[in-house]
mmCIF file of C-alpha atoms (C1' of nucleotides) in Angstrom:
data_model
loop_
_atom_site.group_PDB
_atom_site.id
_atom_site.type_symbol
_atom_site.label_atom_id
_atom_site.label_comp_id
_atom_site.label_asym_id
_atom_site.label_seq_id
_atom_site.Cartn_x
_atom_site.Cartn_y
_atom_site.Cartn_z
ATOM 1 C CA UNK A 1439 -31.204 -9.230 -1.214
ATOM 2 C CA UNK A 1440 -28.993 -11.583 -0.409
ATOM 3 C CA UNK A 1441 -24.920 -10.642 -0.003
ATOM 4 C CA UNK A 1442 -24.278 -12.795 -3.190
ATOM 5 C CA UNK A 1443 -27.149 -10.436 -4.683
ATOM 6 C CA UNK A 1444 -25.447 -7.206 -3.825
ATOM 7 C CA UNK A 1445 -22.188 -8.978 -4.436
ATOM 8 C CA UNK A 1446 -23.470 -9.425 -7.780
ATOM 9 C CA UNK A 1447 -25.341 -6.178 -8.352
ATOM 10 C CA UNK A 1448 -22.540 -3.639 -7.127
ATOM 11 C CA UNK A 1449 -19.565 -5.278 -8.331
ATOM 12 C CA UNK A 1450 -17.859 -5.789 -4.838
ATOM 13 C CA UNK A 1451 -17.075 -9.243 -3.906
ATOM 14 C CA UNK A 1452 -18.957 -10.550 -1.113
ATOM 15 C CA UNK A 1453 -15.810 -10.668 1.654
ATOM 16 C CA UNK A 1454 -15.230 -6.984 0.976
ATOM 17 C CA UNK A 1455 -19.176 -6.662 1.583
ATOM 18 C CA UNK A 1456 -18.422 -7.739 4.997
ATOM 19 C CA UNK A 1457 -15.433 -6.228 5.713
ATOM 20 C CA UNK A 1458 -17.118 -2.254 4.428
ATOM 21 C CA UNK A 1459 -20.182 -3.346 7.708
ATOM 22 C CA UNK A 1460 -17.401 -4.884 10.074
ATOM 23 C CA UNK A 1461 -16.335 -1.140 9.368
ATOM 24 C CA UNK A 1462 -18.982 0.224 9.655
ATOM 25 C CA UNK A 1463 -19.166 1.338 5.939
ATOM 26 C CA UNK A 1464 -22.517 -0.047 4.979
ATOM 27 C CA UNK A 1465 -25.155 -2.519 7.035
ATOM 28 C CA UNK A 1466 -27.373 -4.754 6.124
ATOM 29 C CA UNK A 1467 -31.308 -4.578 7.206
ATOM 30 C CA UNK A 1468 -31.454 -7.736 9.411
ATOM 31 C CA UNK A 1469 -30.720 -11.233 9.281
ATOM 32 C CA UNK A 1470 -32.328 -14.517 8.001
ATOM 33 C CA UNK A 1471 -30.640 -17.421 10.346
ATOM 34 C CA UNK A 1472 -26.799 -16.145 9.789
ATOM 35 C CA UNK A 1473 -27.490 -14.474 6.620
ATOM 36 C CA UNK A 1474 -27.342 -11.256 5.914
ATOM 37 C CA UNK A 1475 -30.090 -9.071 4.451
ATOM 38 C CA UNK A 1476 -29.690 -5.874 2.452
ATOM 39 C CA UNK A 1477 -32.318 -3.179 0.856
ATOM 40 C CA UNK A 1478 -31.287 -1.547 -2.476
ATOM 41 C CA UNK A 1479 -29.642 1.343 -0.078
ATOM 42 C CA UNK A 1480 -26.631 -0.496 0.406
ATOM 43 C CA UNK A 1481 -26.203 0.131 -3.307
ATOM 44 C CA UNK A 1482 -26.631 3.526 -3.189
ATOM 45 C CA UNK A 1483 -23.966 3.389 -0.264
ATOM 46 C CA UNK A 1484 -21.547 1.319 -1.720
ATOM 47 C CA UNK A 1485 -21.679 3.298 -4.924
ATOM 48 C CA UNK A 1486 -20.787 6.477 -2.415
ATOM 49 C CA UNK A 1487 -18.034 4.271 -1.028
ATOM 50 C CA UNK A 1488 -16.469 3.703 -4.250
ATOM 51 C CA UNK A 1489 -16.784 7.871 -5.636
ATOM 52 C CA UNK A 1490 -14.867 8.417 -2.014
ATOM 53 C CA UNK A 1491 -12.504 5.807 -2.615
ATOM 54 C CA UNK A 1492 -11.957 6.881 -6.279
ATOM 55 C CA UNK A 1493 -10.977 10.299 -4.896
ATOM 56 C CA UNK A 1494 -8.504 9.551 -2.744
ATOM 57 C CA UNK A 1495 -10.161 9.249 0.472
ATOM 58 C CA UNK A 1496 -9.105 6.081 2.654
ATOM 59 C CA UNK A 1497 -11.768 3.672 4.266
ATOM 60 C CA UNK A 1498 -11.837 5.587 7.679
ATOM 61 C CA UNK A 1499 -12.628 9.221 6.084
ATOM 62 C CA UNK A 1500 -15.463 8.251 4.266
ATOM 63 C CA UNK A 1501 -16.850 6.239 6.956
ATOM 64 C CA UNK A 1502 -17.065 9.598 9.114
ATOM 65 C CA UNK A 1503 -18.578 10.673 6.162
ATOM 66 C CA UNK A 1504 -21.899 9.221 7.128
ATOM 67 C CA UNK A 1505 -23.614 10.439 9.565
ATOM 68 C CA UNK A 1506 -24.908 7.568 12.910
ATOM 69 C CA UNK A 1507 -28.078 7.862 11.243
ATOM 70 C CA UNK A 1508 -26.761 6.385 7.863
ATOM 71 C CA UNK A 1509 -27.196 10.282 5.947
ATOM 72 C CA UNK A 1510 -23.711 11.009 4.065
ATOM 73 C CA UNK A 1511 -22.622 13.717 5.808
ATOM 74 C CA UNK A 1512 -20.501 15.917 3.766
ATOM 75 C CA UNK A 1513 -18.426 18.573 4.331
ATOM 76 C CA UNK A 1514 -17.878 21.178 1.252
ATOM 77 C CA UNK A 1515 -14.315 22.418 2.692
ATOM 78 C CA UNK A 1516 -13.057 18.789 2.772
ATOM 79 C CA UNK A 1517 -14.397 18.237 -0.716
ATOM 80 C CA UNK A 1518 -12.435 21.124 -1.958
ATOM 81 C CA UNK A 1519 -9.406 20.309 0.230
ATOM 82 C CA UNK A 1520 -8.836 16.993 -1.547
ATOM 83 C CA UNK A 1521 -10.114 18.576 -5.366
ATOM 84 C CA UNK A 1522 -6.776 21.310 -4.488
ATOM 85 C CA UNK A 1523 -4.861 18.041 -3.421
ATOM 86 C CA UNK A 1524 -5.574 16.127 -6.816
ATOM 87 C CA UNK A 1525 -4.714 19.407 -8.529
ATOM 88 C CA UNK A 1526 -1.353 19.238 -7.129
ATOM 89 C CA UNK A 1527 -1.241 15.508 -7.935
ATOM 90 C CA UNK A 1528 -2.149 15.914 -11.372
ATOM 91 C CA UNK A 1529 0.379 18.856 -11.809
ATOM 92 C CA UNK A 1530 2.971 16.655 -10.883
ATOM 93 C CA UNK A 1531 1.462 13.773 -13.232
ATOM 94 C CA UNK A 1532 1.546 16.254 -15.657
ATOM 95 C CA UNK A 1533 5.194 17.123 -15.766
ATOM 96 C CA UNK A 1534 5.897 13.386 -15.403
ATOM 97 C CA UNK A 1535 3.950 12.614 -18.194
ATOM 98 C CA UNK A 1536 5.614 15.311 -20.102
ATOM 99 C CA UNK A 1537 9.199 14.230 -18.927
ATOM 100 C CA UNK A 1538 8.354 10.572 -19.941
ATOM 101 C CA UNK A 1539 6.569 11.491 -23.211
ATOM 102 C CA UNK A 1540 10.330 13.378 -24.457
ATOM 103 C CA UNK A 1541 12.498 10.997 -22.666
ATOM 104 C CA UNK A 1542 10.781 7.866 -24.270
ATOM 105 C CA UNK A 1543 11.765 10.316 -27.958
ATOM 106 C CA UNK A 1544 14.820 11.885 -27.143
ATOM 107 C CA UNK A 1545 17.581 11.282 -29.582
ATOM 108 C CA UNK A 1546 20.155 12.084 -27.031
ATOM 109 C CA UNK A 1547 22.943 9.367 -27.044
ATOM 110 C CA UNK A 1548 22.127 8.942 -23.020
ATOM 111 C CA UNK A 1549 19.478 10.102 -21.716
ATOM 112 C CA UNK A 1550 21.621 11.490 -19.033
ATOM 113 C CA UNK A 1551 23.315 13.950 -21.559
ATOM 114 C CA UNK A 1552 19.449 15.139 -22.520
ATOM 115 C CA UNK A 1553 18.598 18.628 -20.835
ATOM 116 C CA UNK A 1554 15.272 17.677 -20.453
ATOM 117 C CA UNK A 1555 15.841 14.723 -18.744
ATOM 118 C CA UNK A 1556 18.135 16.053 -16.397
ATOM 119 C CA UNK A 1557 15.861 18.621 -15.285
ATOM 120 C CA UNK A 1558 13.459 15.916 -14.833
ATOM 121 C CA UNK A 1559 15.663 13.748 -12.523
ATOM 122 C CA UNK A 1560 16.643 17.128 -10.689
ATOM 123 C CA UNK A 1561 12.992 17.957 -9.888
ATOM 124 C CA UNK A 1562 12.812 13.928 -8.694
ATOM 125 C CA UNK A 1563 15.703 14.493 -6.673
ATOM 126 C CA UNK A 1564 14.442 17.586 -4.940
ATOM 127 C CA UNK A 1565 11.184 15.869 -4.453
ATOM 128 C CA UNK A 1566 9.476 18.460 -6.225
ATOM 129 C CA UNK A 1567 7.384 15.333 -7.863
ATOM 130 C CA UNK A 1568 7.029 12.903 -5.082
ATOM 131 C CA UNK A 1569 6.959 9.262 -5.611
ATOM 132 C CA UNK A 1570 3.517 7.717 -6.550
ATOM 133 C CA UNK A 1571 1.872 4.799 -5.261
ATOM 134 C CA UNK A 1572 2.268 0.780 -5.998
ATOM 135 C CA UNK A 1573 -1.223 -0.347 -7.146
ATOM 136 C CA UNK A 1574 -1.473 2.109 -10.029
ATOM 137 C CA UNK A 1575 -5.084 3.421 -10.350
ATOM 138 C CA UNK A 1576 -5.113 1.807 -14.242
ATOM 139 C CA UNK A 1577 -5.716 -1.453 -12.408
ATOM 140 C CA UNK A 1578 -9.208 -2.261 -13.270
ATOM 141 C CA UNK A 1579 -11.179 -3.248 -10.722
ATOM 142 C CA UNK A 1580 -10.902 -6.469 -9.419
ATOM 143 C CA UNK A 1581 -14.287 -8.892 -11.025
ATOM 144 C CA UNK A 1582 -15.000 -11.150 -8.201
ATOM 145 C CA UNK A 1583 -13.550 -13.680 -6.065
ATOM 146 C CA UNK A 1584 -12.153 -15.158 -9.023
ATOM 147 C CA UNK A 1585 -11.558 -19.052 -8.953
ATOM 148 C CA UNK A 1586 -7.810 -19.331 -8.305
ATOM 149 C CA UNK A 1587 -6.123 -23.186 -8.701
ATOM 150 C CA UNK A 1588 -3.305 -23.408 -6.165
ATOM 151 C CA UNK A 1589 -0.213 -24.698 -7.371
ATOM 152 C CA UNK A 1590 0.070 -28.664 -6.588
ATOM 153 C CA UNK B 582 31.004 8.451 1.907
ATOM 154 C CA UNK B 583 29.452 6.322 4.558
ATOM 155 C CA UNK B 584 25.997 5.759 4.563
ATOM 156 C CA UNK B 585 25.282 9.027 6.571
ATOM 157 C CA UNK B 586 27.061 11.256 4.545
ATOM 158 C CA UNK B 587 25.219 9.186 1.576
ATOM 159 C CA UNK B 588 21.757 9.804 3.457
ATOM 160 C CA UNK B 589 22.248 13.587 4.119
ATOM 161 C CA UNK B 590 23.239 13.867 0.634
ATOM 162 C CA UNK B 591 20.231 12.638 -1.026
ATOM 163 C CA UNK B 592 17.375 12.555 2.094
ATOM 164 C CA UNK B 593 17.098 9.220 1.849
ATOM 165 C CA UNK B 594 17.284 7.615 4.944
ATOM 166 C CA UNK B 595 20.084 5.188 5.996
ATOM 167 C CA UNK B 596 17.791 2.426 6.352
ATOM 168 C CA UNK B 597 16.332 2.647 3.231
ATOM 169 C CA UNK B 598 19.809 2.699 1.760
ATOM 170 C CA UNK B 599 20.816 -0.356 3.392
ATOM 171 C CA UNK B 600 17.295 -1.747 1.217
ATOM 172 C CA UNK B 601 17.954 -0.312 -1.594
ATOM 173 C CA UNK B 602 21.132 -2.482 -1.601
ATOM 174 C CA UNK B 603 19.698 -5.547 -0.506
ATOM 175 C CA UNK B 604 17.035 -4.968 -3.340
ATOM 176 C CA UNK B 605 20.177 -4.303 -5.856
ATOM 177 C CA UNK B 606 19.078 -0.536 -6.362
ATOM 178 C CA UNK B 607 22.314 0.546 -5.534
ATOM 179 C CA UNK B 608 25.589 -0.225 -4.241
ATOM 180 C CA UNK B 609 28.702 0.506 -2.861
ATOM 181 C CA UNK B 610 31.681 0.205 -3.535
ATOM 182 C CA UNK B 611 33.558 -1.303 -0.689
ATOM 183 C CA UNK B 612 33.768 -1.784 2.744
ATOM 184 C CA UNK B 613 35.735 -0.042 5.760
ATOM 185 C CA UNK B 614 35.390 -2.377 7.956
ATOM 186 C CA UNK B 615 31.740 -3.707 8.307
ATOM 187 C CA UNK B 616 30.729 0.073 6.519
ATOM 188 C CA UNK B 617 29.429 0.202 3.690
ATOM 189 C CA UNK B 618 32.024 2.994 1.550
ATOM 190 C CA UNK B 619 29.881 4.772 -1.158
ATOM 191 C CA UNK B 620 31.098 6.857 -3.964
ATOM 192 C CA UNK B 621 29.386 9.922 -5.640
ATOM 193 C CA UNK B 622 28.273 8.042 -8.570
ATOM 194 C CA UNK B 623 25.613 6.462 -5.765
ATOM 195 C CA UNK B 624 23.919 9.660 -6.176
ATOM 196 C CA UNK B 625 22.741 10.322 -9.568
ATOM 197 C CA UNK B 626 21.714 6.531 -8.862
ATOM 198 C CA UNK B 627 19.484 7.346 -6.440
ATOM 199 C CA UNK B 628 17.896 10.386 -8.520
ATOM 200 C CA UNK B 629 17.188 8.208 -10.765
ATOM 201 C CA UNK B 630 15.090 6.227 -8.490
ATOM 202 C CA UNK B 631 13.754 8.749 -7.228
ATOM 203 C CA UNK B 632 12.151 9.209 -10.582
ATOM 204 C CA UNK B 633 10.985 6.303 -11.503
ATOM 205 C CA UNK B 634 9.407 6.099 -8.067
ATOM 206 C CA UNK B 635 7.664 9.383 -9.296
ATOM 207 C CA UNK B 636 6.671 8.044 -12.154
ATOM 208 C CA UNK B 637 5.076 5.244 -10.724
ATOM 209 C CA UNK B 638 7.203 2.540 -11.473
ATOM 210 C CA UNK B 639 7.807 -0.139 -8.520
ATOM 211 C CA UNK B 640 11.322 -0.552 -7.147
ATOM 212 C CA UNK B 641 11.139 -4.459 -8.825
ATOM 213 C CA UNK B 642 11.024 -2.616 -12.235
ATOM 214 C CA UNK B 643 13.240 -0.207 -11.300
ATOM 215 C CA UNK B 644 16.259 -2.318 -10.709
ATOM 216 C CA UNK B 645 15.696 -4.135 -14.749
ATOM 217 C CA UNK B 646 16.214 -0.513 -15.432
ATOM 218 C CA UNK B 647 19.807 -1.140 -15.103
ATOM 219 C CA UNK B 648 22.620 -3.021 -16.656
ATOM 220 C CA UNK B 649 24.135 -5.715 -14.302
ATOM 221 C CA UNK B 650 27.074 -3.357 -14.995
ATOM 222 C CA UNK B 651 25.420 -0.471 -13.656
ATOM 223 C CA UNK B 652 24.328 1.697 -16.364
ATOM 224 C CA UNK B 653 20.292 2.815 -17.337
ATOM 225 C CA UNK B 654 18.918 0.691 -19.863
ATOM 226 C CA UNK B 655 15.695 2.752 -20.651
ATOM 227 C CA UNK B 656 13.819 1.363 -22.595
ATOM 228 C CA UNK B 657 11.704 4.224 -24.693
ATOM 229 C CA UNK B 658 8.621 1.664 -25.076
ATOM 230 C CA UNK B 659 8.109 0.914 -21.465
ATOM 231 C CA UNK B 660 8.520 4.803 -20.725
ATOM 232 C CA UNK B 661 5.942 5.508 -23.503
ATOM 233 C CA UNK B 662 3.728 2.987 -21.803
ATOM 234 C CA UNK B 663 4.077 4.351 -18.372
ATOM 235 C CA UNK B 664 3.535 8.326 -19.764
ATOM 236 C CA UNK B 665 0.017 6.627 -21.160
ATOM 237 C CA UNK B 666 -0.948 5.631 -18.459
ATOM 238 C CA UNK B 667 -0.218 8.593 -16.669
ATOM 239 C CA UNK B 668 -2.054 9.798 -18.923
ATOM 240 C CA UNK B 669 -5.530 7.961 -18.202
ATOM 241 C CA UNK B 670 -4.880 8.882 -14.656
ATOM 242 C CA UNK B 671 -4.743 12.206 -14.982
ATOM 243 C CA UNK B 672 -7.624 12.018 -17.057
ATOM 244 C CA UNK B 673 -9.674 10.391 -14.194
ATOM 245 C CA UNK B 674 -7.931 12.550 -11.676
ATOM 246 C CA UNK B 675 -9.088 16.002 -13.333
ATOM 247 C CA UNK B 676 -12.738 14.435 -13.925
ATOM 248 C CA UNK B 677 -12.399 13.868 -10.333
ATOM 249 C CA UNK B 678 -11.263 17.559 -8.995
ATOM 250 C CA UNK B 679 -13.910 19.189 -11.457
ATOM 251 C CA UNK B 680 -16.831 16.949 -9.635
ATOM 252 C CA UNK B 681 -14.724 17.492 -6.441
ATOM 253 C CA UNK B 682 -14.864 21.620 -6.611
ATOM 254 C CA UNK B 683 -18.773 21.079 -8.275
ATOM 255 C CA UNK B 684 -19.928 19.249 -5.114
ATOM 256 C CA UNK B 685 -18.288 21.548 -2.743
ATOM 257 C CA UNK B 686 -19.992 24.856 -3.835
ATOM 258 C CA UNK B 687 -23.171 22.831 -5.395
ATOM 259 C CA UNK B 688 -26.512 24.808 -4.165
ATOM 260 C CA UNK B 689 -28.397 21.948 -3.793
ATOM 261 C CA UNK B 690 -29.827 20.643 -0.941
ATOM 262 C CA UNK B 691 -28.506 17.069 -0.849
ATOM 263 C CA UNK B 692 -25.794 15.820 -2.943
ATOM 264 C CA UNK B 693 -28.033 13.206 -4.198
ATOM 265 C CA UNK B 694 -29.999 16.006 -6.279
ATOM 266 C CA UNK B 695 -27.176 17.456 -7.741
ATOM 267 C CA UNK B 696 -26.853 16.008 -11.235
ATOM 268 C CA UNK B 697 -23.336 16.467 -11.676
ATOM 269 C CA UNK B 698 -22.899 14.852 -8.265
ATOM 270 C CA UNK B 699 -25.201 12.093 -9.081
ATOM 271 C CA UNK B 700 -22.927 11.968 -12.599
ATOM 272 C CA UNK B 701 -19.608 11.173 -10.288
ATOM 273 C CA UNK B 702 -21.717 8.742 -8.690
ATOM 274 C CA UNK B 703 -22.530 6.773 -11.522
ATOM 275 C CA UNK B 704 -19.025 6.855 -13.195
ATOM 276 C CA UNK B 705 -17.094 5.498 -9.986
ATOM 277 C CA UNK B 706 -19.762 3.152 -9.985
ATOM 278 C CA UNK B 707 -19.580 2.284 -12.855
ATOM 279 C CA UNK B 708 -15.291 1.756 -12.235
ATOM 280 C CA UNK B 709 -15.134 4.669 -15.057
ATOM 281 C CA UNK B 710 -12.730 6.260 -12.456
ATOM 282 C CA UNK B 711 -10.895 3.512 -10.394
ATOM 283 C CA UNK B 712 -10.242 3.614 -6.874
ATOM 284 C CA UNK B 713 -6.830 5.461 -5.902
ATOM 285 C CA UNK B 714 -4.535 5.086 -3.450
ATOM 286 C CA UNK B 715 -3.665 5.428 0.054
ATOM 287 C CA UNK B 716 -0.733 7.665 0.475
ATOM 288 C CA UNK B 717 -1.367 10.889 -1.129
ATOM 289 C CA UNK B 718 1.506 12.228 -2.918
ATOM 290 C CA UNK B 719 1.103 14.946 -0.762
ATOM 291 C CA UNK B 720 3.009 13.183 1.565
ATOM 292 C CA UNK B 721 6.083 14.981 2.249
ATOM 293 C CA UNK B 722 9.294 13.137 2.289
ATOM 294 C CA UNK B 723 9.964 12.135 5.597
ATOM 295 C CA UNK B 724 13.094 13.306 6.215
ATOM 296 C CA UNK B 725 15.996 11.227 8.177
ATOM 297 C CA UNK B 726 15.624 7.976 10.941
ATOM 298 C CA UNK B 727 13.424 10.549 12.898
ATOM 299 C CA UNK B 728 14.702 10.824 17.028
ATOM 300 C CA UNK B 729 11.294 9.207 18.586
ATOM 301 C CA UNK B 730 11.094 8.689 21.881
ATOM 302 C CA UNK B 731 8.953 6.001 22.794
ATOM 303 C CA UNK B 732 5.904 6.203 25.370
ATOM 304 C CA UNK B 733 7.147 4.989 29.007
ATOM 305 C "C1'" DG C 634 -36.445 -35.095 7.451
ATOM 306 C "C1'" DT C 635 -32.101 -34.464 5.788
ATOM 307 C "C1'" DG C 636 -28.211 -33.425 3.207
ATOM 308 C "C1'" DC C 637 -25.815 -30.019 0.729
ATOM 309 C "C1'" DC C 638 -23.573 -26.049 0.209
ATOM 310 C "C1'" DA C 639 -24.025 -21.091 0.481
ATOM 311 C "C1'" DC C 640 -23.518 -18.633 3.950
ATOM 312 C "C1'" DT C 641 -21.257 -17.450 8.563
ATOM 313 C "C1'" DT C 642 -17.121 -16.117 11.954
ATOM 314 C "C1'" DC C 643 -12.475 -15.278 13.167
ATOM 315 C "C1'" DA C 644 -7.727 -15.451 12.601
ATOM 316 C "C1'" DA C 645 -4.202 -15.061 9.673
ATOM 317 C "C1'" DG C 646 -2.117 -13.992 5.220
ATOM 318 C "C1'" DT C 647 -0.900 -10.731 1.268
ATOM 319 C "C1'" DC C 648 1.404 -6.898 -1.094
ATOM 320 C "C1'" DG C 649 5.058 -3.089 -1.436
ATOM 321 C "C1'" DA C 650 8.154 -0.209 0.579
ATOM 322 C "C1'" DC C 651 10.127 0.525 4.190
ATOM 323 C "C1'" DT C 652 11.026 0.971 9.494
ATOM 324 C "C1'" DT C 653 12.227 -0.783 13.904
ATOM 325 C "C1'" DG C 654 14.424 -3.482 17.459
ATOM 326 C "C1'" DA C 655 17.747 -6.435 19.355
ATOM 327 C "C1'" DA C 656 22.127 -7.992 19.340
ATOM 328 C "C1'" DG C 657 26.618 -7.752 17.504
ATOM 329 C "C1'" DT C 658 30.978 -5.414 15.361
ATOM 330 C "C1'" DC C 659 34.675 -2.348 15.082
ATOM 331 C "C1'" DA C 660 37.088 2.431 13.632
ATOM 332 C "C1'" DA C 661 38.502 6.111 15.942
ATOM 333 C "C1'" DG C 662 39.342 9.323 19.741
ATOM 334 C "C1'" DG C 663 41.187 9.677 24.416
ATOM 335 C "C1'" DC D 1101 44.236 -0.346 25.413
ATOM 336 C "C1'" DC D 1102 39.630 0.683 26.089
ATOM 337 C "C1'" DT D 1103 35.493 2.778 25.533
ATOM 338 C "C1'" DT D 1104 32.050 4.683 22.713
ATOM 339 C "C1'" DG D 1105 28.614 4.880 19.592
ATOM 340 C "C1'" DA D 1106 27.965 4.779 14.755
ATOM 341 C "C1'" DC D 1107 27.680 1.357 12.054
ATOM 342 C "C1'" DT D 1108 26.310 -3.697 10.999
ATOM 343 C "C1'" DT D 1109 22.860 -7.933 10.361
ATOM 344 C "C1'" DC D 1110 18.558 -10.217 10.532
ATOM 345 C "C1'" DA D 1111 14.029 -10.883 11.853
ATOM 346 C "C1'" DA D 1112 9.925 -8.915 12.614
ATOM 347 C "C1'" DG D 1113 6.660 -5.100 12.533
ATOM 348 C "C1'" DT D 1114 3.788 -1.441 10.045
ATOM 349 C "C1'" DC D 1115 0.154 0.382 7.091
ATOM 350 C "C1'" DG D 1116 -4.362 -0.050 4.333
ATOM 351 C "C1'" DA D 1117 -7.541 -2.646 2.054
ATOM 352 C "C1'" DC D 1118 -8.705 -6.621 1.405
ATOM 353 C "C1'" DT D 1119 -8.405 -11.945 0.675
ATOM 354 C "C1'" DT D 1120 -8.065 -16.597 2.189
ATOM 355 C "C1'" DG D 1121 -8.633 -20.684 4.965
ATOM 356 C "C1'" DA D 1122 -10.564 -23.459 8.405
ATOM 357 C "C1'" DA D 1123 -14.300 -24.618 10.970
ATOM 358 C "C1'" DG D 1124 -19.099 -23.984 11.964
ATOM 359 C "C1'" DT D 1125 -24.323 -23.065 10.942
ATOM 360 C "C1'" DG D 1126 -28.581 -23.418 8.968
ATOM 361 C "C1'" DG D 1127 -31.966 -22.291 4.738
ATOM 362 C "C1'" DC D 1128 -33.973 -24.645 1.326
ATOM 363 C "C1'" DA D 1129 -34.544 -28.154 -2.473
ATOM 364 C "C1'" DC D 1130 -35.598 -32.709 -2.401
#
DNA sequence: GTGCCACTTCAAGTCGACTTGAAGTCAAGG
DNA sequence: CCTTGACTTCAAGTCGACTTGAAGTGGCAC
């Protein structure tokens, strides 16, 4: 396969293809002239890339997740360490959702006269909830190098 | 208050103060001098960044949050919108922790032969899950402009 | 054989939320 | 009055995960 071929097969455009082997993250089987060559294992791989990614862990943590050989290596207390981390995460999600959920019904004049939303904004304040990230995980995944016109 | 008193007040470092101004988050309410004089209201303000931060709304969409004369305009749609998709996050979050806390006590001998493992596979391959993001929310607040001393 | 264009490399750019560094200002204590 | 150092501004740097652009190479259809 081609990188266009695994581009196409896996979902991931081709430049991130060769940014995940400049990192070590997958490789390709040889070369033809300058082109790359893949087996099906690299979608195996990248498929393992994206479950990591989707759990939290960043780029560099699931490459040492593979062992030199190319065997995922993985380690059962990590695996649990980042399940108790999500369960933290989603506690806080939880409560958010909650506070959001009333706040977005409360017939409160203000919502800063509302009890629950003050105890919200305390707990925000205390940073018992933590602020979340930018690129919210709702974003579907990107298609493909999509055409883009520039502006004239 | 100055901006330290400000800062001590509500942990949120003096620089980020100063951006939070720039960015129209907040403001003060005079000058001594070159420095900036805040009042208490400043506060509350900044709790109630705080939790839109947490709720995963970006600073950009914090500031429409507010009048130009300074008061929360909340607006019960876009908080309804936000709590669903907190929602669908935490949905892919706990599908995530159960496969998580699976794989890390899952008997078998590669991960690849575990079914539910090879069932998390397929989903984040499938984008069913979506990839999250970098800073955990585990990430403590970091508390205050930090003394570092650089390396000689 | 040859031209095209899909591939290649490498450097630089992007995005969001800040932080950091250098250089300047000035309120307050001595 | 003079020093001190906490404040100020503004530009640039950081972080992670990619993307984009320019310039180069070479496989393959013709």
């Amino acid at each position: 396969m081609d990188i266009t071929e695994v581009a196409k097969r896996s979902g991931v455009p081709a430049s991130t293809l060769r940014f995940y082997e400049e990192k070590g993250l997958i490789s390709s089987v040889g070369r033809r002239g300058l082109r790359r060559v893949f087996d099906a294992g690299v979608l195996e791989r990248l498929a393992l890339v994206a479950l990591g990614r989707s759990a939290g862990f960043s780029l560099d943590e699931i490459a040492r997740m593979f062992t030199p050989d190319g065997r995922p290596r993985i380690d059962r207390r990590a695996l649990a360490a980042k399940a108790d981390e999500l369960e933290r995460t989603i506690r806080k999600l939880v409560a958010m959702r909650d506070g959001l959920r009333h706040a977005a019904v409360c017939p409160a004049p203000s919502h800063l006269e509302c009890p629950t939303f003050r105890r919200l904004l305390r707990s925000a304040a205390t940073g018992a909830i933590g602020a979340r990230d930018r690129k919210s995980s709702s974003a579907p995944r990107r298609p493909d190098p999509a055409p883009r016109r520039r502006r004239p």
